[in-house]
Coordinates of C-alpha atoms in Angstrom, one line a residue:
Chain C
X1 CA -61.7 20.7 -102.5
X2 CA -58.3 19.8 -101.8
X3 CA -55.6 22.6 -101.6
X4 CA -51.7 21.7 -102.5
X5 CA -48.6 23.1 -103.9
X6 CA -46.2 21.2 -106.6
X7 CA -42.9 22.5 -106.2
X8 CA -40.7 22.3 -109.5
X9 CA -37.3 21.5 -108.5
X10 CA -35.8 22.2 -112.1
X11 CA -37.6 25.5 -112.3
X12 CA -36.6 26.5 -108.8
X13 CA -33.7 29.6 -109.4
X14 CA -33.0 29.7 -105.6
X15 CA -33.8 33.7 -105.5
X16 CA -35.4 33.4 -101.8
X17 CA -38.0 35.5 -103.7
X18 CA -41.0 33.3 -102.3
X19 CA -39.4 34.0 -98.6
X20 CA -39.2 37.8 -98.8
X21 CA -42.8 37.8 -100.4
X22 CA -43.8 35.2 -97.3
X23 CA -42.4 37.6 -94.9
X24 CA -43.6 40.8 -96.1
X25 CA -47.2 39.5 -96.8
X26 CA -47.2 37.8 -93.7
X27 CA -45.3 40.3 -91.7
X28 CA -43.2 37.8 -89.7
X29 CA -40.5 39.4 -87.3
X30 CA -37.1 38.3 -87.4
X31 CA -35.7 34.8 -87.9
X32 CA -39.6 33.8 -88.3
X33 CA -39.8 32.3 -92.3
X34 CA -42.6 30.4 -93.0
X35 CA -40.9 29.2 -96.1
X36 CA -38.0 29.1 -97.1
X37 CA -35.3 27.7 -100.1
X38 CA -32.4 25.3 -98.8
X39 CA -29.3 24.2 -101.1
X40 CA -28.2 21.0 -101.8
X41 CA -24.9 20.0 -103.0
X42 CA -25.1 16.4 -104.5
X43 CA -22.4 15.1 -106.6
X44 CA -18.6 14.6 -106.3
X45 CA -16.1 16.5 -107.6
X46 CA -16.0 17.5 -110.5
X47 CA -19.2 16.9 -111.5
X48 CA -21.1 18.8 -108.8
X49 CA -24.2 20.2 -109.3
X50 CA -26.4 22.9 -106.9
X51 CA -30.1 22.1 -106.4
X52 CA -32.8 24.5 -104.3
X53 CA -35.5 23.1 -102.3
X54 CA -38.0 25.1 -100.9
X55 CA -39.6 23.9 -97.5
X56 CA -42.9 24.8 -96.6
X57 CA -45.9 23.6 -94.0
X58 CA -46.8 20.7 -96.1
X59 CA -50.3 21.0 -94.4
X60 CA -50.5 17.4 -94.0
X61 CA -54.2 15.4 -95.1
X62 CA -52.4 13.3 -91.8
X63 CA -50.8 16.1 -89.9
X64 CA -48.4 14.9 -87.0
X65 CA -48.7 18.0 -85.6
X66 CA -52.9 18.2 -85.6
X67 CA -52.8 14.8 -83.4
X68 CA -50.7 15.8 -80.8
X69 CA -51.6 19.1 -80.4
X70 CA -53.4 18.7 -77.0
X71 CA -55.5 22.5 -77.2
X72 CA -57.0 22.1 -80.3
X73 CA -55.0 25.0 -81.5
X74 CA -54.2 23.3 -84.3
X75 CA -56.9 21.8 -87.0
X76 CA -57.5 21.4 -89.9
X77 CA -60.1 22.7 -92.6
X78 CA -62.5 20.9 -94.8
X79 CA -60.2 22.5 -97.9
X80 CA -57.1 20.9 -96.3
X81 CA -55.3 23.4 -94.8
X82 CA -54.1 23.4 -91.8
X83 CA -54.0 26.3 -89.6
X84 CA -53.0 27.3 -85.7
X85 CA -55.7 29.1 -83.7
X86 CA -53.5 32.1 -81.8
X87 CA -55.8 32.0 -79.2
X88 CA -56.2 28.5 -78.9
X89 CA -52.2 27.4 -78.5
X90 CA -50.3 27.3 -75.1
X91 CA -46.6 27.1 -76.9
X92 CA -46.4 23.4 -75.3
X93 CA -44.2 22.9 -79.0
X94 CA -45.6 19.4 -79.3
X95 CA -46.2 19.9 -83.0
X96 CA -42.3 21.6 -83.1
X97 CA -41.4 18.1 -82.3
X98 CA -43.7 16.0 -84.2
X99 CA -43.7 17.7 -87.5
X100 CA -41.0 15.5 -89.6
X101 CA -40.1 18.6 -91.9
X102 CA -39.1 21.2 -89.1
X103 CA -41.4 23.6 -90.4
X104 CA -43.1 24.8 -87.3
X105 CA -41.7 28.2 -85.3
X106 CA -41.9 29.1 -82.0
X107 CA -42.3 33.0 -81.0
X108 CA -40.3 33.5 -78.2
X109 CA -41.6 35.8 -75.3
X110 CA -40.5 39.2 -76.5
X111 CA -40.3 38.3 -79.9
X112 CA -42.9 41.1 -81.6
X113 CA -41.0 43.9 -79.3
X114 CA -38.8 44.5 -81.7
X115 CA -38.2 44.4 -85.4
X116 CA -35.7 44.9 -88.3
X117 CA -34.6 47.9 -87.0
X118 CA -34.6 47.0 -83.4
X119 CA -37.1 48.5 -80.9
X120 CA -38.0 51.5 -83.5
X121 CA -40.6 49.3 -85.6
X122 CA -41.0 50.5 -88.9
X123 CA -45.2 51.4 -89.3
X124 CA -45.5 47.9 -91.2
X125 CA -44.1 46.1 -88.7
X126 CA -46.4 47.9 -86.1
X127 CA -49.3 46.8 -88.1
X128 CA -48.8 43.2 -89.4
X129 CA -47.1 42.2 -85.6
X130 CA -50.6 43.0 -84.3
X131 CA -51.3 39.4 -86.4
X132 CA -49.3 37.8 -84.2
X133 CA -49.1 36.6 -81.1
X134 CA -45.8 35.9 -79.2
X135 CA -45.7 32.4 -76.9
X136 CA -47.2 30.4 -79.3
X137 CA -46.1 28.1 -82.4
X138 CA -46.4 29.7 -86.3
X139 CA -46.4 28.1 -89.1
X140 CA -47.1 28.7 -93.1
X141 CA -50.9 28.8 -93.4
X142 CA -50.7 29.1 -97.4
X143 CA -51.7 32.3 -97.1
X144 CA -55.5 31.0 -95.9
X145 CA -56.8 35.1 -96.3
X146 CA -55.0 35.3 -99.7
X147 CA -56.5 31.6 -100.7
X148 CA -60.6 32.7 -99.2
X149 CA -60.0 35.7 -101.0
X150 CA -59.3 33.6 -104.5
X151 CA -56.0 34.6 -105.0
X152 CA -52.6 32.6 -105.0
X153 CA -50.7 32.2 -101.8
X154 CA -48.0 35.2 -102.2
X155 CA -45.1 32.6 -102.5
X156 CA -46.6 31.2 -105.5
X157 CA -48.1 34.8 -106.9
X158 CA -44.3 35.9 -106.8
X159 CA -42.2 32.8 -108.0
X160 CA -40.5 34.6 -110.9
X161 CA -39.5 30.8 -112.5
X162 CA -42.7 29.8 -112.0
X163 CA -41.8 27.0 -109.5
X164 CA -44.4 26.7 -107.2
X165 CA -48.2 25.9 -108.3
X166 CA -51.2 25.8 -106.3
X167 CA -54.6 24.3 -106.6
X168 CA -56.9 21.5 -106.4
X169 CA -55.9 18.2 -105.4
X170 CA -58.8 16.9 -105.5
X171 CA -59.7 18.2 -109.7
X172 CA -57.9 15.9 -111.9
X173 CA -57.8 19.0 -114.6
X174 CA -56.2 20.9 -112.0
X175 CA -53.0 22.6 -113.2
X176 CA -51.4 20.5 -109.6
X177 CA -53.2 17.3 -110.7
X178 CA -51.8 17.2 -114.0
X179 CA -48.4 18.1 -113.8
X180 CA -47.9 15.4 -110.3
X181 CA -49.4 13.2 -112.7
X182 CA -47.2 14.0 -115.9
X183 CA -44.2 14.6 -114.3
X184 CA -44.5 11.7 -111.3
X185 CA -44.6 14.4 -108.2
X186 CA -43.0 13.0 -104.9
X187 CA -44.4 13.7 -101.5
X188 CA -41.3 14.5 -99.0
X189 CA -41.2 12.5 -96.7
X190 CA -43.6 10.0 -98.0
X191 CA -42.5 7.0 -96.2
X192 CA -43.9 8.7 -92.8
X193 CA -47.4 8.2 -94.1
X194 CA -48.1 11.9 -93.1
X195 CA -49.8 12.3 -96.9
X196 CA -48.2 16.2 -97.5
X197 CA -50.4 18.3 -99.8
X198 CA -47.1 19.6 -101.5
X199 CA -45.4 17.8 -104.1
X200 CA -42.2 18.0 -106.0
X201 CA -41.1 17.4 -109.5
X202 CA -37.7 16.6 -110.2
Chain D
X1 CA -28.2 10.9 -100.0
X2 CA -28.8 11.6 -96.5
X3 CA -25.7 9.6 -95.9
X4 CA -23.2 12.4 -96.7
X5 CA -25.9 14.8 -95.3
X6 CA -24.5 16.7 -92.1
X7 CA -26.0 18.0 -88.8
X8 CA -27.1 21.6 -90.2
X9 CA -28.4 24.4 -87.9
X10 CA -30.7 27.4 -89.0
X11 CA -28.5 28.0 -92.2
X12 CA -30.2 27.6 -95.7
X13 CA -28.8 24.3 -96.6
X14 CA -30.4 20.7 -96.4
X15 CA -29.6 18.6 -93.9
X16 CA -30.0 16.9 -90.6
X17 CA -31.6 19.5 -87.9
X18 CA -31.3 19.2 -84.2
X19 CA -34.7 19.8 -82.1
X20 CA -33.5 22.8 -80.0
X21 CA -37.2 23.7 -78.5
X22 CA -37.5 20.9 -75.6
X23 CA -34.4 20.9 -73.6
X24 CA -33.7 22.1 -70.0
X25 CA -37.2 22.9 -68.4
X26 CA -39.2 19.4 -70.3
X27 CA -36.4 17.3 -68.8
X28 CA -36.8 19.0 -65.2
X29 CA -41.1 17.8 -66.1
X30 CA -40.2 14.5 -66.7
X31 CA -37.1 14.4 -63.9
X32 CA -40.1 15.2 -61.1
X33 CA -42.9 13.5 -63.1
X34 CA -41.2 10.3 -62.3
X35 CA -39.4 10.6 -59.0
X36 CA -42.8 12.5 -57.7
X37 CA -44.8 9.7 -59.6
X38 CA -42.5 6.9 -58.2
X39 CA -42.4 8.2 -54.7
X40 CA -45.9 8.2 -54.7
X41 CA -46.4 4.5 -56.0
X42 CA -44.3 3.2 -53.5
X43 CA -45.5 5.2 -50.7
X44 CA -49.2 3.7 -51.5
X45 CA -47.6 0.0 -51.8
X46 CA -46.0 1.1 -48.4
X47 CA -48.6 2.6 -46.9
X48 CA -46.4 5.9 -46.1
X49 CA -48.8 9.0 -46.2
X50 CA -46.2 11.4 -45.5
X51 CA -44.4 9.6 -48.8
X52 CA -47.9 10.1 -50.6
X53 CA -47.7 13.6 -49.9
X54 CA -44.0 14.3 -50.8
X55 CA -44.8 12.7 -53.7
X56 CA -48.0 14.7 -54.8
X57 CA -46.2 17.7 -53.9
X58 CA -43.4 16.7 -56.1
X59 CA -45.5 15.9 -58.9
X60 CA -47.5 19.1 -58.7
X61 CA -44.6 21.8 -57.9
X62 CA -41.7 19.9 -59.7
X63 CA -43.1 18.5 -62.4
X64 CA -46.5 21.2 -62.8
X65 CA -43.8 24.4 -62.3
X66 CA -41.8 23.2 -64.6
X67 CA -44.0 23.0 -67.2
X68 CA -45.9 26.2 -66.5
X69 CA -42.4 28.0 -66.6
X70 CA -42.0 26.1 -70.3
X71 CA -45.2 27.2 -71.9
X72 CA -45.0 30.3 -73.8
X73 CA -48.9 30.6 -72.9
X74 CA -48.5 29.0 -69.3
X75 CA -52.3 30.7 -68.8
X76 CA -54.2 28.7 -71.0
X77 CA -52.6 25.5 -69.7
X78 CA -56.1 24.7 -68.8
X79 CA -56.8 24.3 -72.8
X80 CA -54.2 21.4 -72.6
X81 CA -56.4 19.2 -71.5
X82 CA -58.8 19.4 -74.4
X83 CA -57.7 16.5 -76.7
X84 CA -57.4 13.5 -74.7
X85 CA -58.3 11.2 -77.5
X86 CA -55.0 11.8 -79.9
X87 CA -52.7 13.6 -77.2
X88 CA -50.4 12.3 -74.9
X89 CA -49.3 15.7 -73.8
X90 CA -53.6 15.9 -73.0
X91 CA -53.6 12.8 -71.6
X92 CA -50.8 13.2 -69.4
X93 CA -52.3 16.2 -67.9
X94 CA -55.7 14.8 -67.2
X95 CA -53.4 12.1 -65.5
X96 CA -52.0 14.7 -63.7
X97 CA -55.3 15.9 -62.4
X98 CA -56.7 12.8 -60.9
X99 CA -53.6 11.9 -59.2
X100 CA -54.1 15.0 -57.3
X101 CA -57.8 14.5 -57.4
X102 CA -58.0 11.4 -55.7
X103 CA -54.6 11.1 -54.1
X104 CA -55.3 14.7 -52.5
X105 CA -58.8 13.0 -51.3
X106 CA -57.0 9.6 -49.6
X107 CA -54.7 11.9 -48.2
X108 CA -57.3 14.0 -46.6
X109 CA -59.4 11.2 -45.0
X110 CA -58.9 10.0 -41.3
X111 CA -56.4 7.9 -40.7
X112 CA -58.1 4.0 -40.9
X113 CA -61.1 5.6 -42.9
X114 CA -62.1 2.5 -45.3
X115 CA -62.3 4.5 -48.3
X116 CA -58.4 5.3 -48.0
X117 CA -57.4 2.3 -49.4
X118 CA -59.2 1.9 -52.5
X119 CA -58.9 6.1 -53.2
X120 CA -54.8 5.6 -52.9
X121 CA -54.7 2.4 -55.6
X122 CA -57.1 4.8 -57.9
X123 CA -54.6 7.8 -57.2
X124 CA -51.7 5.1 -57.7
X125 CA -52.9 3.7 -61.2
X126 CA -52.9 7.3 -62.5
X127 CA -49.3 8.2 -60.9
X128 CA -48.4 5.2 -63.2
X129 CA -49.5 7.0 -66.3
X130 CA -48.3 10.5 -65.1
X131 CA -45.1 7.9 -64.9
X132 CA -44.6 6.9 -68.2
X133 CA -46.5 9.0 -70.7
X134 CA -43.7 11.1 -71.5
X135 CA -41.9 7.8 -72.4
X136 CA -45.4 7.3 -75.5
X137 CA -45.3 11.3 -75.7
X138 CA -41.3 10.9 -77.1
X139 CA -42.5 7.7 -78.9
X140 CA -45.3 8.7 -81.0
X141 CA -42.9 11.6 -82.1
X142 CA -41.9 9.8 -85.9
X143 CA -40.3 12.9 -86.8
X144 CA -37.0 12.3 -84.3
X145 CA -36.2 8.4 -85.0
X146 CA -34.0 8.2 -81.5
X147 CA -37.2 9.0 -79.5
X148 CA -39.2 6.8 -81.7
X149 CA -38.4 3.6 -80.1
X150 CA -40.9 1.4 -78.1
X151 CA -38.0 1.2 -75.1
X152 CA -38.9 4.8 -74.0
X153 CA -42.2 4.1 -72.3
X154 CA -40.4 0.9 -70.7
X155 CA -37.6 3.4 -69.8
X156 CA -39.6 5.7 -68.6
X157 CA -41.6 3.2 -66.1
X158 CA -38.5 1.4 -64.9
X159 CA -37.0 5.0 -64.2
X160 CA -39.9 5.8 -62.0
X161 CA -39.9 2.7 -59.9
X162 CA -36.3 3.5 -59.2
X163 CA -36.6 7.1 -58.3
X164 CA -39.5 6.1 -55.8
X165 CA -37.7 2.9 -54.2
X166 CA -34.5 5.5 -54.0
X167 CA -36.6 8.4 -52.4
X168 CA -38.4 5.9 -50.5
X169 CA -35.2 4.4 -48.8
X170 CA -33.4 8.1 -48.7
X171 CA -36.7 9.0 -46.4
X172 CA -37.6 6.4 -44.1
X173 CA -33.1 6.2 -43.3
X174 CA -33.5 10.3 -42.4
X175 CA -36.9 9.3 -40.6
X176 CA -39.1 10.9 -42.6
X177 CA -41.0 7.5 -43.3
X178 CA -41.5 4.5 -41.2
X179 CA -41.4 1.6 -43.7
X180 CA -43.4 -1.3 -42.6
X181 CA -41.9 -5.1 -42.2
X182 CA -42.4 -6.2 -45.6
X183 CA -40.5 -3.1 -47.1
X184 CA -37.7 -4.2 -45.6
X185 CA -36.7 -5.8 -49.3
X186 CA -36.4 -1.7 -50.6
X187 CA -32.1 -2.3 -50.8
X188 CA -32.4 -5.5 -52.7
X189 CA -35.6 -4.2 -55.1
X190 CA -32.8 -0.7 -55.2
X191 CA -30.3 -3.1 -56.5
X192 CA -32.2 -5.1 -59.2
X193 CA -34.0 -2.0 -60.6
X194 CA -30.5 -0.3 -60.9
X195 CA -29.3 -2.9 -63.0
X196 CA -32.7 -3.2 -64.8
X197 CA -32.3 0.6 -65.9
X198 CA -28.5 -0.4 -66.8
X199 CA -29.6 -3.5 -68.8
X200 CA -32.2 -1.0 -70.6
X201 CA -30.0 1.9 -71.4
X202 CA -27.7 -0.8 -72.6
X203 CA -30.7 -2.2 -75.0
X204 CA -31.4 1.3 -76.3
X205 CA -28.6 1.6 -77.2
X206 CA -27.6 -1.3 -78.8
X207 CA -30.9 -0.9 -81.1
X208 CA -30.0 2.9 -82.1
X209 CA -26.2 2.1 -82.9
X210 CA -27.6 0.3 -86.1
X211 CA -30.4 3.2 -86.9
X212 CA -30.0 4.8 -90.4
X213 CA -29.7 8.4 -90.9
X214 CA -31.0 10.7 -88.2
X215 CA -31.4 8.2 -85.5
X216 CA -27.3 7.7 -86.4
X217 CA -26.8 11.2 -86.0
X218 CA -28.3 11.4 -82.8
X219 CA -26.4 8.2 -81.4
X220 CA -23.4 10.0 -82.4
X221 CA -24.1 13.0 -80.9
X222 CA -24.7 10.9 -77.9
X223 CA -21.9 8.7 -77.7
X224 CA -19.0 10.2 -79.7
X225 CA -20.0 14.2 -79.9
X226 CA -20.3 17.3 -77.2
X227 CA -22.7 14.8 -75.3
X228 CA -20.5 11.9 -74.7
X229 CA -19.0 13.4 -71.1
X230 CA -22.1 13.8 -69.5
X231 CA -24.0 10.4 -70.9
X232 CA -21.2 8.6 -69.8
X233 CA -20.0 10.3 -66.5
X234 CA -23.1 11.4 -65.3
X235 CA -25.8 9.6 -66.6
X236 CA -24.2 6.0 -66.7
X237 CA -21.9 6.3 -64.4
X238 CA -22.8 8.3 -61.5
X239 CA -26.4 7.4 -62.3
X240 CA -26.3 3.7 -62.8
X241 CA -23.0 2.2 -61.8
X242 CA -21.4 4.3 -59.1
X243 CA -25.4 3.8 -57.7
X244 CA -25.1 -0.2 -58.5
X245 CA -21.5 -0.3 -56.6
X246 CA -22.8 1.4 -54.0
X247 CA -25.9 -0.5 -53.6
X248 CA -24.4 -4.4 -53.7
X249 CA -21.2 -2.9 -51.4
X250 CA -23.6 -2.1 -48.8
X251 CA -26.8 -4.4 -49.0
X252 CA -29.5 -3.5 -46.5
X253 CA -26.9 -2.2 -44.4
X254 CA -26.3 1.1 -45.6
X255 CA -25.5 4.1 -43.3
X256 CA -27.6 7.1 -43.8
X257 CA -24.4 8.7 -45.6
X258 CA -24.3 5.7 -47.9
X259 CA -28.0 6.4 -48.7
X260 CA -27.9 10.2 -49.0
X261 CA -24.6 9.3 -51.7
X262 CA -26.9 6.9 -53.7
X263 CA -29.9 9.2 -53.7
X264 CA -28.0 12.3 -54.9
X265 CA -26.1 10.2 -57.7
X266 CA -29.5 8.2 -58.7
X267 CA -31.3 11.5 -59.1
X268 CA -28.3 13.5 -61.0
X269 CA -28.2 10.2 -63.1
X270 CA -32.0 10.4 -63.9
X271 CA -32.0 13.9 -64.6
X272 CA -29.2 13.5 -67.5
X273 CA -30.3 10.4 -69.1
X274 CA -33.6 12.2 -70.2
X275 CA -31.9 15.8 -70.6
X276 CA -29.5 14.5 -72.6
X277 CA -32.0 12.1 -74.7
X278 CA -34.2 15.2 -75.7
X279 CA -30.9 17.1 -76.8
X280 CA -29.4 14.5 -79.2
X281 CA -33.2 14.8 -80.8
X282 CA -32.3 15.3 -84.6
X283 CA -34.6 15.5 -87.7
X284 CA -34.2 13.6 -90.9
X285 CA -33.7 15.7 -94.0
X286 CA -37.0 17.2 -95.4
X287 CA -37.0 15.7 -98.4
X288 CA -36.8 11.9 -97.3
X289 CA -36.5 9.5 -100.2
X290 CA -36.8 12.0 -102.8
X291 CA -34.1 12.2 -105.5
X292 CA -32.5 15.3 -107.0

């Protein structure tokens, strides 16, 4: 068992609907987005064109950020995602640095006093912050409770272009394995050797 | 692609990001790391105890407060030491700890004790690493190509030496240390590691001007951007050649001024060559080679 995402550039509508369904099933504070969709402008004029691409933990099969991290915080699991132990990390931000995609966060001190609304959390907040721990590094975990619990992480589960797929690596019937193989999916990043379990079709 | 790509900040556009997480307090680790390090090399090669101890105390206040006041956790800094095998920031910790461990016990022994000697070189080899770790730590970091250069370690050493010879020589002229007869070489080993640092920060950056992409970006941001002042007032030319002028003008003969000058420029000069390294730290674009 091998978890990963394929990311379907074409399909991709740039609503930020996967990062509002990230934050509220995660319950992130502020500024914290474990995924999110960036624009690209390629082209000259006239013939420009817009493209999305949504970034994610690309939960690595050789994760930069699982070598250097000196606590053991964080590790990987024998389905392939990689996950940060709260208890574990010291917020030295050695995997901030070593991750090539940017996709780790650190809480500040102080971060999970306050919320949308200020210091007046809204009972949500109150609840899912408890999740959290402030000082430490965060990251997308592919929604690991969502995932044991055989559901889709909530990114995918709420795509409305269907963009994002999730599934076995590792099952060559796999809806994943079938359409990197049909459609030629790219690893980003690939020439860092760092193996990402999410792919995109363009 | 990446070539039209610009330097982007949290907005929702691809692009090239700028680390933004070690700044200020890291380059204050590795500033004392290395002068406390280097202090403490030369004080064992001139068997200067009160140098050992500045140097120890250095290493552990400087360089250990500054990374306790970093951590977001700084109470489970003990858990930093827990992956020594993949980790230099593990690795540099455990060096840490038996610097102190065995430099602490040479410096508690009797003077002429026979086990002084041989506890001090022990102490000394893992000042050495404490002294140039952070130069692998920055290396092994593919993520940021202007940290990903095998120069950094050799930097990193070659800084050290030079911070120790310069606190060595700033001591024993305000009495602090007595130097023994065959120290008396510190001015001209001051000189030649000055312009060893200046060859090497010459080197570095004659390999990043050619770098592609992000490592451009950050040579850009270095030489030509909001970082140009500082790299080239403070930390060339206050740090190296004001230092360099200073040194060859006045040779072994240097007043205790002269000295004091050439300390506080070296150091200011250290400090902003890393600082301002760790700032220009800028990410390639996410999606690498991929075309859309």
């Amino acid at each position: 068992m091998h978890y990963g995402m394929v990311v379907d550039l074409k399909r991709c509508v740039g609503c930020q609907a996967c990062t509002i369904a990230c934050k509220s099933e995660n319950g992130t504070p502020p500024g914290v987005m474990y995924t999110k969709v960036l624009d690209q402008v390629s082209g000259e004029y006239p013939n420009v064109r817009k493209q999305f691409v949504p970034v994610l933990c690309n939960h690595c099969v050789n994760a930069p950020c699982e070598k250097v991290c000196p606590t053991g915080a964080t590790h990987k699991r024998a389905d392939g995602l990689v996950l940060v132990d709260h208890d574990k990390c010291m917020g030295c931000r050695a995997c901030y640095v070593a991750c090539p995609y940017n996709n780790r966060i650190f809480l500040k001190r102080g971060k999970l006093k306050s919320g949308y609304h200020g210091k007046t959390m809204t009972p949500y907040e109150a609840v899912k912050y408890k999740e959290h721990q402030d000082g430490i590094v965060e990251k997308c975990i592919f929604c690991s409770h969502r995932v044991d619990a055989g559901l889709k992480p909530a990114c995918v589960q709420t795509c409305p272009a269907d963009a994002r797929t999730f599934g076995d690596l590792d099952d060559p019937e796999s809806q994943v394995s079938r359409l990197i193989r049909s459609r030629g999916g790219v690893q980003p990043l690939s020439e860092d050797s760092t193996e990402p379990s999410v792919y995109y079709l363009s | 692609m990446s070539k039209t790509m610009s330097i982007v900040g949290n907005e929702y556009v691809m692009g090239f990001r700028r680390q933004v997480e070690w700044a200020g307090l890291i380059a204050s680790a590795f500033f004392f790391g290395k002068v406390g390090a280097g202090l403490f090399m030369m004080s064992v090669y001139t068997q200067s105890r009160p140098g050992m101890l500045i140097g120890l105390a250095i290493v552990l206040g400087g360089k250990g407060g500054a990374h306790l006041l970093f951590l977001g956790r700084p109470g489970r800094f003990w858990r930093g030491m827990a992956r020594p095998g993949s980790s230099w920031v593990s690795r540099g910790l455990w060096a840490m700890s038996f610097m102190t461990a065995f430099g602490g016990a040479a410096l508690l022994l009797p003077a002429g004790s026979p086990l002084f000697q041989p506890l001090a070189l022990v102490a000394a080899f893992f000042a050495f690493i404490v002294a140039v770790y952070d130069g692998f730590l920055l290396t092994s970091s593919n993520a940021i190509p202007v940290w990903n250069t095998s120069l950094m370690p050799v930097m990193c050493m070659f800084y050290a030496f030079l911070g120790g010879t310069t606190l060595t020589l700033f001591l024993s002229h305000f009495g602090v240390l007595q130097l023994p007869a065959g120290a008396l070489l510190l001015p001209q080993l001051e000189t030649v590691l000055l312009a060893v640092n200046l060859a090497i920060v010459f080197l570095y950056l004659i390999t990043t001007v050619n770098s592609a992409g992000a490592g451009k970006r950050s040579f850009e941001l270095l030489v030509k951007g909001p970082y140009a002042v500082p790299f080239f007032a403070l930390a060339v030319g206050v740090g190296l050649v004001f230092t360099l002028v200073i040194s060859i003008s006045a040779g072994a003969n240097a007043t205790p001024g002269m000295v004091a000058v050439l300390t506080v420029a070296d150091l200011i000069g250290h400090f902003f060559i890393f600082y301002l390294l760790l700032r220009v730290g800028v990410f390639k674009p996410v999606i690498g080679l991929l075309k859309i």
